[in-house]
Every structure is written in C-alpha cells, then in structure tokens.
Amino acid sequence: MSLPQDLRYTEEHEWIQDRGELVRIGITQHAAEALGDIVFVQLPEVGEQIEAGQACGELESTKSVSDLFAPVTGEVVAVNEAAVDDPALVNAEPYGEGWLLEVRATSTGAVLTPEQYAELIEQ
C-alpha cells in the first residue's frame, strides 16, 4: 500500500494535507479497505466548527458505521459533495477525488509522518 509522502496521518486513520491557508482531510486507503464498500457519508456543514480528536462525521459501509474524527480544530470551509453523492469515491480514490473536508485550521491534533503511520498499520 502506498502512502503519499506529502500527507500527515492520524492514529484514527485520517490524513491531512496542508494546502496553505486550508487543510484537506480524508481517510486512508487502509481505513477504506478495512471499512469495505462505503455506502453513506455524513459530514459537518460548511461554517461548522470542528475540534481535533472529536467525531465530526460518519462513514457507513456494508460492514459497519465508523466515526470520522477531526484531525484539526477549525472551521469547515468545504465538503466534498461528490463523495457525499457517490460514497464509492472514498473507496476508489481515498487520497484523490475521495477527500472529505477542507478546514481553515487553527490547530492540529497529534499527527504521524508517513513512516510512523506505516509502522502503526503494520502492527
């Protein structure tokens, strides 16, 4: 499994990408594969405040429902409506078109480097 080197990861299997003023958030390929076929995505509304470490959405698959944990604190400025409309995008392209949120972050929670995340998922 490849891990993009420009991302940071969380122990809850989310990724964050620093995009200057904004941070883009999604779930890792590892999480997408563990969940199975994702059939429903619930995300916070644009303008909503999220807090690092707190649940901010849900991903429902044919296997289970899993919380999406915020890796940053800040204001949601965009949600990926394409992923909401077609949750299979999250499985197909978790690091690309399957991204979930963009946030104007005021702080970041605990994040891992790609190497640290690789060690975590190998355990």
Coordinates of C-alpha atoms in Angstrom, one line a residue:
M1 CA 0.0 0.0 0.0
S2 CA 1.4 3.4 -0.9
L3 CA 1.3 6.3 1.5
P4 CA 1.6 9.8 -0.1
Q5 CA 4.6 11.5 1.4
D6 CA 3.1 15.0 1.4
L7 CA 0.3 14.0 3.9
R8 CA 0.3 13.5 7.6
Y9 CA -1.8 10.8 9.3
T10 CA -3.7 10.1 12.5
E11 CA -4.0 7.0 14.6
E12 CA -7.7 7.0 13.7
H13 CA -6.7 6.6 10.0
E14 CA -7.4 10.1 8.7
W15 CA -5.0 12.0 6.6
I16 CA -4.4 15.8 6.3
Q17 CA -2.8 17.8 3.6
D18 CA -1.6 21.3 4.2
R19 CA -2.9 23.5 1.4
G20 CA -1.6 26.8 2.6
E21 CA -4.5 28.6 4.4
L22 CA -6.6 25.4 4.4
V23 CA -6.2 21.8 5.3
R24 CA -7.8 19.0 3.3
I25 CA -8.9 15.9 5.2
G26 CA -9.8 12.3 4.1
I27 CA -9.5 8.7 5.3
T28 CA -6.5 6.5 4.4
Q29 CA -6.5 3.6 2.0
H30 CA -6.0 1.3 5.0
A31 CA -9.3 2.6 6.5
A32 CA -11.2 2.4 3.3
E33 CA -10.2 -1.2 2.8
A34 CA -11.0 -2.1 6.4
L35 CA -14.4 -0.5 6.1
G36 CA -15.3 -2.3 2.9
D37 CA -17.8 -0.7 0.4
I38 CA -18.7 2.7 1.8
V39 CA -22.4 3.4 1.1
F40 CA -23.1 6.6 3.1
V41 CA -21.0 9.7 4.1
Q42 CA -22.2 12.2 6.7
L43 CA -20.1 15.3 7.0
P44 CA -20.4 18.6 9.0
E45 CA -21.9 21.6 7.4
V46 CA -19.8 24.4 5.8
G47 CA -19.3 27.0 8.6
E48 CA -19.4 24.5 11.4
Q49 CA -16.5 24.4 13.9
I50 CA -14.8 21.0 14.4
E51 CA -12.4 20.1 17.2
A52 CA -9.3 17.9 16.9
G53 CA -9.9 14.4 18.3
Q54 CA -13.7 14.8 18.3
A55 CA -16.1 12.9 15.9
C56 CA -17.2 15.2 13.1
G57 CA -18.9 12.8 10.7
E58 CA -19.7 9.2 9.9
L59 CA -18.9 6.7 7.2
E60 CA -21.3 3.9 6.8
S61 CA -20.2 0.7 4.9
T62 CA -21.8 -2.6 4.2
K63 CA -19.9 -3.8 7.3
S64 CA -20.3 -1.1 9.9
V65 CA -20.7 2.6 10.8
S66 CA -17.5 4.4 11.8
D67 CA -16.9 7.9 13.1
L68 CA -14.8 10.4 11.2
F69 CA -12.5 12.1 13.8
A70 CA -11.3 15.6 13.2
P71 CA -7.5 15.8 13.0
V72 CA -7.6 19.6 13.3
T73 CA -9.6 22.3 15.1
G74 CA -11.1 24.9 12.9
E75 CA -13.9 26.0 10.6
V76 CA -15.2 23.7 7.8
V77 CA -15.0 25.7 4.6
A78 CA -15.8 23.0 2.1
V79 CA -17.2 19.5 1.9
N80 CA -16.7 17.1 -1.0
E81 CA -20.2 16.9 -2.3
A82 CA -19.1 14.4 -4.9
A83 CA -18.1 11.9 -2.1
V84 CA -21.4 12.5 -0.3
D85 CA -23.3 11.9 -3.6
D86 CA -21.1 8.9 -4.5
P87 CA -19.5 7.4 -1.4
A88 CA -17.7 4.8 -3.6
L89 CA -15.3 7.6 -4.5
V90 CA -13.9 7.3 -1.0
N91 CA -13.0 3.6 -1.6
A92 CA -11.8 4.2 -5.1
E93 CA -9.6 7.3 -4.6
P94 CA -9.1 7.9 -0.8
Y95 CA -6.2 10.2 -1.5
G96 CA -7.6 11.9 -4.5
E97 CA -11.3 12.6 -5.5
G98 CA -12.5 10.8 -2.3
W99 CA -11.3 13.6 0.0
L100 CA -13.9 14.7 2.6
L101 CA -13.4 18.1 4.1
E102 CA -11.4 21.3 3.8
V103 CA -10.9 23.3 7.0
R104 CA -9.4 26.6 8.0
A105 CA -7.4 25.1 10.8
T106 CA -6.5 27.0 14.0
S107 CA -4.6 24.0 15.5
T108 CA -3.7 20.4 14.6
G109 CA -4.0 17.4 16.8
A110 CA -1.5 14.6 17.0
V111 CA -0.3 13.6 13.6
L112 CA 2.1 11.0 12.3
T113 CA 4.6 11.0 9.5
P114 CA 4.1 8.5 6.6
E115 CA 6.8 6.3 8.2
Q116 CA 5.1 6.4 11.6
Y117 CA 1.7 5.6 10.1
A118 CA 3.2 2.7 8.1
E119 CA 4.6 1.3 11.4
L120 CA 1.2 1.7 13.1
I121 CA -0.7 -0.2 10.4
E122 CA 1.9 -3.0 10.3
Q123 CA 1.3 -3.8 13.9

